[in-house]
Amino acid sequence: MGIEQIPIHVDNGSDGLSGNASAILREVADMLDRLARTGETGAIDLAALPLTPADKAWLSERLGKGEVEISMELNGASRIHETAYPGIWWITHLNPMGAEIGEFIEVTPIPDMVPSQSDDIVRGSESLNFLINDLC
Amino acid sequence: MSDKNSGLIASLAHQGISRRTFMKYCATLASMMALPPSAGRAMAEAMAAARRPSVIWLPFQECTGCTESITRSHSPSLEGLIFDAISLDYQETLMAAAGHQAEEALEKAIEENKGKFVLIIDGSVATGLDGAYSCIAGRTNLELLKRVAPHAGAIVAMGSCAAFGGIPKANPNPTAAVAVTDIIKDKPVVNIPGCPPIPVVMTGVLAHYLTFGSLPELDKLGRPKAFYGETIHDRCYRRPFYDQGKFAKTFDDEGARKGWCLFELGCKGPVTYNACATVKWNGGTSWPVESGHGCLGCSEPDFWDGGGFYRALSMPADPLKMAATAAVVGTAAGVAATFANRAKKGAAKSAHETVTLADLEK
Ligand code: SF4
Ligand code: SF4
């Protein structure tokens, strides 16, 4: 029996909101403002904060979805999307079994993890050359 | 045990781990250790650049379960791959060398990496008959420990036996087994108890050491607070049932089927500090309570002599000092308490205390 099947409902008050989601939203707004003015990036680890499922849903609804959505296969899936506010990205990491192992908001022109990384590029170039040498 | 001068990341790359995957791993590791996101980035950079750290692993009175936990956690786990990527200069169970060659490798690793290598010990140290109960290559574990430890950069006692004496030390302790910290008094020792310990804790300690050049913050039993800062009970998903007084009475009753709290079936979660409830086992598949069995308290000192795995905590169980802790059914604040505790962990500065009834009712 999976955890989801255990019939238990915890009552967190009427809407399930702890009040923390709106605090995070303000923090993200500050970070975005700083990014706009100084170029300084920021990040928030959503697992480090006491958020109810309702908090998360509220936050994700407020931030919405923007133009970019990226899915990656990094020893388990990772999903990144830009929110409706350019510069604010929502990142979710899963492990190979599909369990969520990390959730972050990054305030940056592009999350660090997205561009091809220089040592991966070097290795990519090497293996492509191997392939070409094999052809001849 | 290949080329030592290549960095950790080069060695991981050989095993097909991209830099991105490593960044993701470090981000989630930092999160698990309640470090800020910037620490994840710092870890990825420092660990990637690090020369593969030399590790000497000494197995004493142990069952090899701790080695199994790390190397076979689930394949290919990043813990396992990082473990492969370190320069494991001496590990009797895994090394190819044997006999004199193995002992030479040990001496060479000590000489070459004096003051820098990480010393991992699993198993307790036999002290009876001058340590004669457990010898390797004609030397007692006790001698070996005293020979190697003074030159180590960091010492890790892996598993409950090395950390607290564990099962060899259980009554009547025929070999007079003791913990590493009973012998090594002049150096900090990181205890990673558990029977076996959770693999990611080991990587977390290593990552912290390589990134910040220091050991992570420890509790008063020498355990990294990031992983042992909260009890199993603090983070148990069955906690709301505990708070509502809904207990399984046998392993096959209605309550057991409904996933109620296992307290009355002997769960030691309320007095056990470990990360099973959040990190889980086997790549996050499940953990003991989720599989329907109470926590045995394996990461606490003398858990084997705690008075019976199936006896509820309210009954006196002296060695674990479990008596007055949790016989009373709490109020309905389970989820809030859980959150408060995570917040507490974020702050994680205050020394953690044994759970008291008042704590449980918070
Ligand atoms: S007593 Fe055990 S099963 Fe019950 S809530 Fe605590 S840790 Fe979970
Ligand atoms: S649930 Fe308890 S007994 Fe089981 S591994 Fe975790 S700490 Fe040890």
Coordinates of C-alpha atoms and ligand atoms in Angstrom, one line a residue:
Chain A
M1 CA 0.0 0.0 0.0
G2 CA 1.4 3.4 -1.0
I3 CA 1.5 6.3 1.4
E4 CA -1.1 8.1 -0.8
Q5 CA -3.6 5.3 -0.1
I6 CA -3.6 5.8 3.7
P7 CA -6.8 7.5 4.3
I8 CA -5.6 10.4 6.4
H9 CA -6.4 14.1 6.0
V10 CA -4.5 16.6 8.1
D11 CA -6.4 19.7 8.8
N12 CA -4.2 22.8 8.6
G13 CA -7.0 25.3 9.1
S14 CA -9.4 26.3 6.3
D15 CA -7.2 26.8 3.2
G16 CA -4.1 24.9 4.2
L17 CA -1.9 28.0 3.8
S18 CA 0.7 28.5 6.5
G19 CA 1.5 32.1 5.5
N20 CA 4.9 31.1 4.4
A21 CA 4.2 31.1 0.7
S22 CA 3.5 34.8 0.5
A23 CA 6.7 35.5 2.5
I24 CA 8.6 33.5 -0.2
L25 CA 6.9 35.4 -2.9
R26 CA 8.1 38.7 -1.5
E27 CA 11.6 37.3 -1.1
V28 CA 11.6 36.2 -4.7
A29 CA 10.3 39.6 -5.8
D30 CA 13.3 41.2 -3.9
M31 CA 15.7 38.9 -5.6
L32 CA 14.2 39.7 -9.0
D33 CA 14.5 43.4 -8.3
R34 CA 18.2 42.9 -7.3
L35 CA 18.8 40.8 -10.5
A36 CA 17.3 43.6 -12.6
R37 CA 19.4 46.3 -10.9
T38 CA 22.7 44.7 -10.2
G39 CA 22.7 41.3 -12.0
E40 CA 23.1 39.5 -8.7
T41 CA 21.4 36.0 -8.9
G42 CA 19.6 34.2 -6.1
A43 CA 18.1 30.9 -5.1
I44 CA 15.7 29.5 -2.6
D45 CA 15.6 25.9 -1.5
L46 CA 11.9 25.1 -1.2
A47 CA 12.6 21.9 0.9
A48 CA 14.3 24.0 3.5
L49 CA 11.2 25.9 4.3
P50 CA 8.0 24.7 6.1
L51 CA 5.5 24.7 3.2
T52 CA 2.3 22.8 3.1
P53 CA 1.2 21.3 -0.3
A54 CA -1.4 24.1 -0.4
D55 CA 1.5 26.7 0.0
K56 CA 3.3 25.2 -2.9
A57 CA 0.3 25.1 -5.1
W58 CA -0.5 28.7 -4.2
L59 CA 3.1 29.8 -5.0
S60 CA 3.3 27.9 -8.2
E61 CA -0.1 29.4 -9.3
R62 CA 1.0 32.9 -8.5
L63 CA 4.3 32.5 -10.4
G64 CA 2.6 30.8 -13.3
K65 CA 4.3 29.4 -16.4
G66 CA 6.4 31.4 -18.9
E67 CA 7.9 30.7 -22.3
V68 CA 10.5 28.1 -21.5
E69 CA 10.2 24.5 -20.3
I70 CA 13.2 22.1 -20.1
S71 CA 13.3 18.5 -19.1
M72 CA 16.6 16.8 -18.4
E73 CA 17.6 13.2 -17.7
L74 CA 20.3 13.5 -15.0
N75 CA 20.3 10.2 -13.1
G76 CA 16.5 10.8 -12.7
A77 CA 14.4 13.4 -14.3
S78 CA 14.8 17.1 -13.7
R79 CA 12.3 19.7 -14.8
I80 CA 12.9 23.4 -15.2
H81 CA 10.5 26.0 -16.3
E82 CA 10.6 29.7 -16.5
T83 CA 7.7 31.3 -14.6
A84 CA 5.5 34.0 -16.0
Y85 CA 8.1 36.4 -14.6
P86 CA 11.2 36.3 -16.7
G87 CA 14.2 35.6 -14.6
I88 CA 12.4 33.5 -12.1
W89 CA 12.8 29.7 -12.7
W90 CA 11.2 26.8 -11.0
I91 CA 13.4 23.6 -10.7
T92 CA 12.3 20.1 -9.7
H93 CA 14.7 17.2 -9.3
L94 CA 13.5 13.6 -9.2
N95 CA 15.7 10.5 -8.4
P96 CA 15.8 7.5 -10.7
M97 CA 12.8 5.9 -8.9
G98 CA 10.8 9.0 -9.7
A99 CA 10.7 10.4 -6.1
E100 CA 11.2 14.2 -5.6
I101 CA 14.6 14.9 -4.1
G102 CA 14.8 18.7 -4.5
E103 CA 12.8 21.7 -5.4
F104 CA 14.3 25.2 -6.0
I105 CA 13.4 28.6 -7.2
E106 CA 16.3 30.3 -9.0
V107 CA 16.4 34.0 -9.9
T108 CA 18.8 34.2 -12.7
P109 CA 18.9 34.8 -16.5
I110 CA 19.5 31.1 -16.9
P111 CA 19.9 28.4 -14.3
D112 CA 23.5 27.2 -13.9
M113 CA 22.5 23.7 -14.9
V114 CA 21.1 24.5 -18.3
P115 CA 24.0 25.4 -20.5
S116 CA 26.3 22.6 -21.6
Q117 CA 29.1 22.4 -19.1
S118 CA 32.6 22.9 -20.4
D119 CA 34.1 19.6 -19.3
D120 CA 31.0 17.8 -20.9
I121 CA 31.7 19.8 -24.1
V122 CA 35.3 18.6 -24.1
R123 CA 34.2 15.0 -23.7
G124 CA 31.5 15.4 -26.3
S125 CA 34.0 16.7 -28.8
E126 CA 36.4 13.8 -28.0
S127 CA 33.7 11.1 -28.5
L128 CA 32.4 12.8 -31.7
N129 CA 35.9 12.6 -33.1
F130 CA 36.2 9.0 -32.1
L131 CA 33.0 8.4 -34.1
I132 CA 34.3 10.1 -37.1
N133 CA 37.6 8.3 -37.0
D134 CA 35.7 5.0 -36.9
L135 CA 33.8 6.0 -40.1
C136 CA 36.9 6.3 -42.1
Chain B
M1 CA 42.4 2.7 -7.2
S2 CA 43.5 4.1 -10.5
D3 CA 45.4 7.3 -11.4
K4 CA 45.3 9.5 -8.3
N5 CA 46.2 12.7 -9.8
S6 CA 43.1 13.0 -11.9
G7 CA 40.3 14.9 -10.3
L8 CA 37.2 13.4 -8.8
I9 CA 35.0 14.7 -11.6
A10 CA 37.3 13.1 -14.3
S11 CA 36.9 9.8 -12.5
L12 CA 33.1 10.3 -12.4
A13 CA 33.1 11.3 -16.0
H14 CA 34.7 7.9 -16.9
Q15 CA 31.7 6.3 -15.3
G16 CA 29.4 8.3 -17.5
I17 CA 28.4 11.0 -14.9
S18 CA 28.0 14.4 -16.6
R19 CA 28.9 17.6 -14.9
R20 CA 25.2 18.5 -14.9
T21 CA 24.3 15.3 -13.1
F22 CA 27.0 16.0 -10.5
M23 CA 25.6 19.5 -10.1
K24 CA 22.2 18.2 -9.5
Y25 CA 23.6 15.7 -7.0
C26 CA 25.4 18.4 -5.1
A27 CA 22.3 20.7 -5.1
T28 CA 20.2 18.0 -3.5
L29 CA 23.0 17.0 -1.1
A30 CA 23.3 20.6 0.1
S31 CA 19.5 20.7 0.5
M32 CA 19.5 17.5 2.6
M33 CA 22.3 19.0 4.8
A34 CA 20.2 22.1 5.3
L35 CA 22.9 24.2 3.6
P36 CA 21.9 27.2 1.4
P37 CA 21.7 26.6 -2.4
S38 CA 25.0 28.5 -2.9
A39 CA 26.7 25.7 -0.9
G40 CA 25.5 23.2 -3.4
R41 CA 27.3 25.2 -6.1
A42 CA 30.4 25.5 -4.0
M43 CA 30.4 21.8 -3.4
A44 CA 30.0 20.9 -7.0
E45 CA 33.0 23.2 -7.9
A46 CA 35.2 22.1 -5.0
M47 CA 34.5 18.4 -5.4
A48 CA 35.0 18.5 -9.1
A49 CA 38.3 20.2 -8.8
A50 CA 39.5 18.1 -5.8
R51 CA 42.2 15.6 -6.3
R52 CA 40.7 12.3 -5.5
P53 CA 41.0 12.2 -1.7
S54 CA 43.0 9.3 -0.3
V55 CA 40.8 7.1 1.9
I56 CA 42.0 4.4 4.2
W57 CA 39.2 2.1 5.4
L58 CA 39.9 -0.2 8.3
P59 CA 37.4 -2.9 9.0
F60 CA 37.5 -4.1 12.6
Q61 CA 34.8 -6.2 14.4
E62 CA 32.1 -5.9 11.8
C63 CA 29.8 -7.7 9.4
T64 CA 30.6 -5.8 6.2
G65 CA 27.0 -4.5 6.1
C66 CA 28.3 -0.9 6.2
T67 CA 30.5 -1.6 3.1
E68 CA 27.5 -3.2 1.5
S69 CA 25.3 -0.3 2.3
I70 CA 27.6 2.1 0.4
T71 CA 28.7 0.0 -2.5
R72 CA 25.5 -1.7 -3.3
S73 CA 22.9 0.8 -2.3
H74 CA 21.2 0.6 -5.7
S75 CA 22.9 0.7 -8.9
P76 CA 24.3 2.9 -10.0
S77 CA 23.8 5.2 -7.1
L78 CA 25.9 8.4 -7.1
E79 CA 27.1 7.5 -3.6
G80 CA 28.4 4.2 -5.0
L81 CA 30.1 6.0 -7.9
I82 CA 31.7 8.7 -5.7
F83 CA 32.9 5.9 -3.4
D84 CA 34.5 4.3 -6.5
A85 CA 35.9 7.7 -7.5
I86 CA 37.8 8.3 -4.2
S87 CA 41.2 6.9 -4.0
L88 CA 40.5 4.0 -1.8
D89 CA 44.1 3.1 -1.0
Y90 CA 43.3 0.4 1.6
Q91 CA 40.1 -1.5 2.1
E92 CA 40.5 -5.2 2.9
T93 CA 37.2 -6.3 1.6
L94 CA 37.4 -4.5 -1.8
M95 CA 41.1 -4.3 -2.6
A96 CA 42.8 -6.7 -5.0
A97 CA 46.1 -6.8 -3.1
A98 CA 46.5 -9.3 -0.3
G99 CA 49.0 -10.3 2.3
H100 CA 52.3 -8.3 2.5
Q101 CA 51.3 -6.2 -0.6
A102 CA 48.2 -5.0 1.1
E103 CA 50.1 -4.1 4.3
E104 CA 52.7 -2.2 2.1
A105 CA 49.8 -0.3 0.4
L106 CA 48.6 0.8 3.8
E107 CA 52.0 2.1 4.9
K108 CA 52.5 3.8 1.6
A109 CA 49.2 5.5 1.7
I110 CA 49.9 6.8 5.2
E111 CA 53.3 8.1 4.2
E112 CA 52.1 9.8 1.0
N113 CA 49.1 11.4 2.5
K114 CA 50.2 12.2 6.0
G115 CA 47.8 14.6 7.7
K116 CA 45.4 14.5 4.7
F117 CA 43.8 11.1 4.2
V118 CA 40.4 10.3 5.4
L119 CA 40.3 7.4 7.8
I120 CA 37.1 5.4 7.8
I121 CA 36.6 2.7 10.4
D122 CA 33.8 0.2 10.5
G123 CA 33.4 -2.2 13.3
S124 CA 34.2 -1.9 17.0
V125 CA 37.6 -2.2 18.6
A126 CA 38.2 -5.4 20.7
T127 CA 40.2 -4.6 23.8
G128 CA 39.9 -7.9 25.7
L129 CA 43.1 -9.9 25.9
D130 CA 45.0 -6.8 24.6
G131 CA 42.9 -6.8 21.5
A132 CA 43.7 -10.3 20.5
Y133 CA 40.1 -11.1 19.6
S134 CA 40.4 -9.3 16.3
C135 CA 43.7 -9.2 14.3
I136 CA 44.7 -8.4 10.8
A137 CA 48.1 -9.4 9.5
G138 CA 49.3 -10.2 13.0
R139 CA 48.3 -6.8 14.4
T140 CA 45.4 -6.2 16.6
N141 CA 42.7 -3.7 15.6
L142 CA 43.7 -1.7 18.6
E143 CA 47.4 -1.4 17.4
L144 CA 46.4 -0.6 13.9
L145 CA 44.0 2.1 15.0
K146 CA 46.7 3.7 17.2
R147 CA 49.2 3.4 14.3
V148 CA 47.0 5.0 11.6
A149 CA 44.8 7.5 13.4
P150 CA 47.4 10.1 14.4
H151 CA 48.2 10.7 10.7
A152 CA 44.7 11.1 9.5
G153 CA 43.2 14.4 8.3
A154 CA 39.7 13.3 9.3
I155 CA 38.4 10.2 11.1
V156 CA 35.0 8.8 10.3
A157 CA 33.4 6.0 12.5
M158 CA 31.1 4.3 10.0
G159 CA 28.2 2.4 11.4
S160 CA 26.9 1.8 14.9
C161 CA 29.7 -0.6 15.8
A162 CA 32.5 1.9 15.2
A163 CA 30.5 4.8 16.5
F164 CA 29.1 3.2 19.7
G165 CA 30.4 -0.4 19.9
G166 CA 27.3 -1.8 18.3
I167 CA 26.5 -5.5 18.3
P168 CA 29.9 -6.7 19.3
K169 CA 29.5 -4.6 22.4
A170 CA 26.0 -6.0 23.2
N171 CA 25.7 -7.8 26.5
P172 CA 27.8 -9.6 27.6
N173 CA 30.4 -8.1 25.3
P174 CA 32.7 -11.0 25.3
T175 CA 35.5 -9.2 23.4
A176 CA 35.4 -6.1 25.6
A177 CA 34.5 -4.1 22.4
V178 CA 34.6 -0.3 22.5
A179 CA 33.8 2.5 20.1
V180 CA 36.5 4.4 18.2
T181 CA 36.0 7.4 20.4
D182 CA 36.9 5.3 23.4
I183 CA 40.4 5.0 22.0
I184 CA 40.9 8.2 20.0
K185 CA 40.5 11.0 22.4
D186 CA 42.7 13.8 20.9
K187 CA 41.0 14.2 17.5
P188 CA 37.5 14.8 16.4
V189 CA 35.7 11.7 15.1
V190 CA 32.6 11.9 13.0
N191 CA 30.2 9.2 14.0
I192 CA 27.9 7.9 11.3
P193 CA 25.8 5.4 13.2
G194 CA 23.2 3.1 11.8
C195 CA 23.0 -0.6 11.2
P196 CA 23.8 0.0 8.4
P197 CA 24.2 3.8 8.1
I198 CA 22.6 5.7 5.2
P199 CA 25.0 6.0 2.3
V200 CA 24.3 9.6 1.6
V201 CA 25.5 10.7 5.0
M202 CA 29.0 9.4 4.2
T203 CA 29.0 11.4 0.9
G204 CA 27.7 14.4 2.7
V205 CA 30.6 14.3 5.2
L206 CA 33.1 13.8 2.4
A207 CA 31.6 16.7 0.4
H208 CA 31.7 18.9 3.4
Y209 CA 35.3 18.1 4.1
L210 CA 36.4 18.6 0.5
T211 CA 34.4 21.8 0.1
F212 CA 35.0 23.6 3.3
G213 CA 38.1 21.8 4.6
S214 CA 36.3 21.1 7.8
L215 CA 33.9 18.6 9.3
P216 CA 30.2 19.3 9.4
E217 CA 28.6 20.4 12.6
L218 CA 28.2 17.5 15.0
D219 CA 25.8 16.7 17.9
K220 CA 27.0 15.6 21.3
L221 CA 27.3 12.0 20.1
G222 CA 29.6 13.1 17.3
R223 CA 26.9 12.7 14.6
P224 CA 26.4 15.2 11.7
K225 CA 23.5 17.4 12.8
A226 CA 22.3 17.8 9.3
F227 CA 21.3 14.1 9.2
Y228 CA 20.9 13.3 12.9
G229 CA 19.3 16.5 14.0
E230 CA 15.8 15.1 14.2
T231 CA 14.2 11.9 15.4
I232 CA 12.6 9.4 13.1
H233 CA 9.4 10.2 14.9
D234 CA 9.8 14.0 14.2
R235 CA 9.6 13.3 10.5
C236 CA 7.5 10.1 10.4
Y237 CA 4.6 10.2 8.0
R238 CA 2.6 8.1 10.4
R239 CA 3.0 10.8 13.0
P240 CA -0.5 12.2 12.6
F241 CA -1.9 8.7 13.7
Y242 CA 0.3 8.8 16.8
D243 CA -1.1 12.2 17.6
Q244 CA -4.6 10.9 17.1
G245 CA -3.9 7.9 19.3
K246 CA -4.4 5.4 16.4
F247 CA -2.1 2.5 16.9
A248 CA -1.6 -0.9 15.3
K249 CA -1.8 -3.5 18.0
T250 CA -0.6 -6.5 16.0
F251 CA 1.2 -6.7 12.6
D252 CA -2.0 -7.9 10.9
D253 CA -4.8 -6.1 12.4
E254 CA -7.1 -3.4 11.0
G255 CA -4.7 -0.6 12.2
A256 CA -1.7 -2.2 10.6
R257 CA -3.6 -2.4 7.3
K258 CA -4.5 1.2 7.6
G259 CA -1.0 2.2 8.2
W260 CA -1.4 3.4 11.8
C261 CA 1.4 4.2 14.1
L262 CA 3.7 1.4 15.2
F263 CA 4.5 2.7 18.6
E264 CA 2.7 -0.1 20.5
L265 CA 4.5 -2.6 18.4
G266 CA 7.8 -1.3 19.7
C267 CA 8.8 1.5 17.3
K268 CA 11.8 3.3 18.7
G269 CA 11.3 6.3 16.4
P270 CA 10.6 8.8 19.2
V271 CA 14.1 8.3 20.7
T272 CA 16.1 7.6 17.5
Y273 CA 18.0 10.3 15.7
N274 CA 18.4 9.4 12.0
A275 CA 17.3 10.5 8.6
C276 CA 15.5 7.4 7.4
A277 CA 12.1 9.1 7.4
T278 CA 13.3 11.7 4.9
V279 CA 16.1 10.2 2.9
K280 CA 14.6 6.7 2.9
W281 CA 16.4 3.6 1.7
N282 CA 17.2 1.9 -1.6
G283 CA 17.2 5.1 -3.7
G284 CA 14.2 6.5 -1.9
T285 CA 12.0 3.4 -2.4
S286 CA 10.8 3.0 1.2
W287 CA 12.0 2.8 4.8
P288 CA 11.3 0.5 7.7
V289 CA 8.2 2.2 9.0
E290 CA 6.8 2.6 5.5
S291 CA 7.3 -1.1 5.1
G292 CA 5.2 -1.8 8.2
H293 CA 7.9 -2.4 10.9
G294 CA 8.8 -0.1 13.7
C295 CA 12.2 1.5 13.9
L296 CA 14.7 -0.6 15.9
G297 CA 16.7 2.5 17.0
C298 CA 19.8 1.3 15.2
S299 CA 21.6 4.6 15.2
E300 CA 21.5 5.0 19.0
P301 CA 24.1 3.7 21.5
D302 CA 23.4 0.2 22.8
F303 CA 20.3 -0.3 20.7
W304 CA 20.7 -4.1 20.8
D305 CA 20.2 -4.1 24.6
G306 CA 17.3 -1.7 24.5
G307 CA 14.9 -4.2 26.0
G308 CA 13.3 -5.9 23.0
F309 CA 12.4 -4.6 19.5
Y310 CA 8.7 -5.3 20.0
R311 CA 8.3 -3.8 23.4
A312 CA 6.7 -0.4 23.4
L313 CA 8.9 2.4 24.7
S314 CA 6.8 3.1 27.8
M315 CA 8.3 0.0 29.4
P316 CA 11.6 0.6 31.1
A317 CA 14.4 -0.1 28.7
D318 CA 17.4 1.1 30.6
P319 CA 20.4 1.2 28.3
L320 CA 18.6 3.4 25.8
K321 CA 17.0 5.5 28.6
M322 CA 13.8 5.2 26.7
A323 CA 11.6 5.0 29.7
A324 CA 9.8 8.3 30.3
T325 CA 9.8 9.4 26.7
A326 CA 6.6 8.8 24.9
A327 CA 4.0 6.7 26.6
V328 CA 1.4 9.4 26.3
V329 CA -0.6 10.0 23.2
G330 CA 0.1 13.5 22.0
T331 CA -2.2 16.2 20.8
A332 CA -3.1 17.0 17.2
A333 CA -0.1 19.1 16.4
G334 CA 1.9 16.4 14.5
V335 CA 2.3 18.2 11.2
A336 CA 3.0 21.5 12.7
A337 CA 5.6 19.9 15.0
T338 CA 7.2 18.3 11.9
F339 CA 7.5 21.6 10.2
A340 CA 8.7 23.3 13.3
N341 CA 11.4 20.7 13.5
R342 CA 12.5 21.2 10.0
A343 CA 12.8 24.9 10.7
K344 CA 14.7 24.1 13.8
K345 CA 17.0 22.0 11.7
G346 CA 17.5 24.9 9.4
A347 CA 18.8 26.9 12.3
A348 CA 20.5 23.7 13.5
K349 CA 22.8 25.5 16.0
S350 CA 21.4 24.5 19.3
A351 CA 22.7 21.3 20.7
H352 CA 20.0 18.7 20.4
E353 CA 18.5 17.1 23.4
T354 CA 16.9 13.8 24.1
V355 CA 13.2 13.9 23.2
T356 CA 11.1 14.6 26.2
L357 CA 7.4 14.3 26.6
A358 CA 7.1 18.1 26.4
D359 CA 8.9 18.0 23.1
L360 CA 6.5 15.5 21.7
E361 CA 3.6 17.6 22.7
K362 CA 4.9 20.8 21.2
Ligands
SF4_1 S1 6.1 5.9 16.9 FE1 7.2 5.1 15.1 S2 5.5 4.7 13.6 FE2 4.7 6.0 15.2 S3 4.8 8.0 14.5 FE3 6.7 7.7 15.7 S4 8.2 6.9 14.3 FE4 6.3 6.8 13.2
SF4_2 S1 14.2 3.1 10.8 FE1 15.4 3.1 12.7 S2 16.2 1.0 12.9 FE2 15.5 1.3 10.8 S3 17.4 1.9 9.7 FE3 16.3 3.8 10.4 S4 17.2 4.3 12.4 FE4 17.8 2.2 11.9

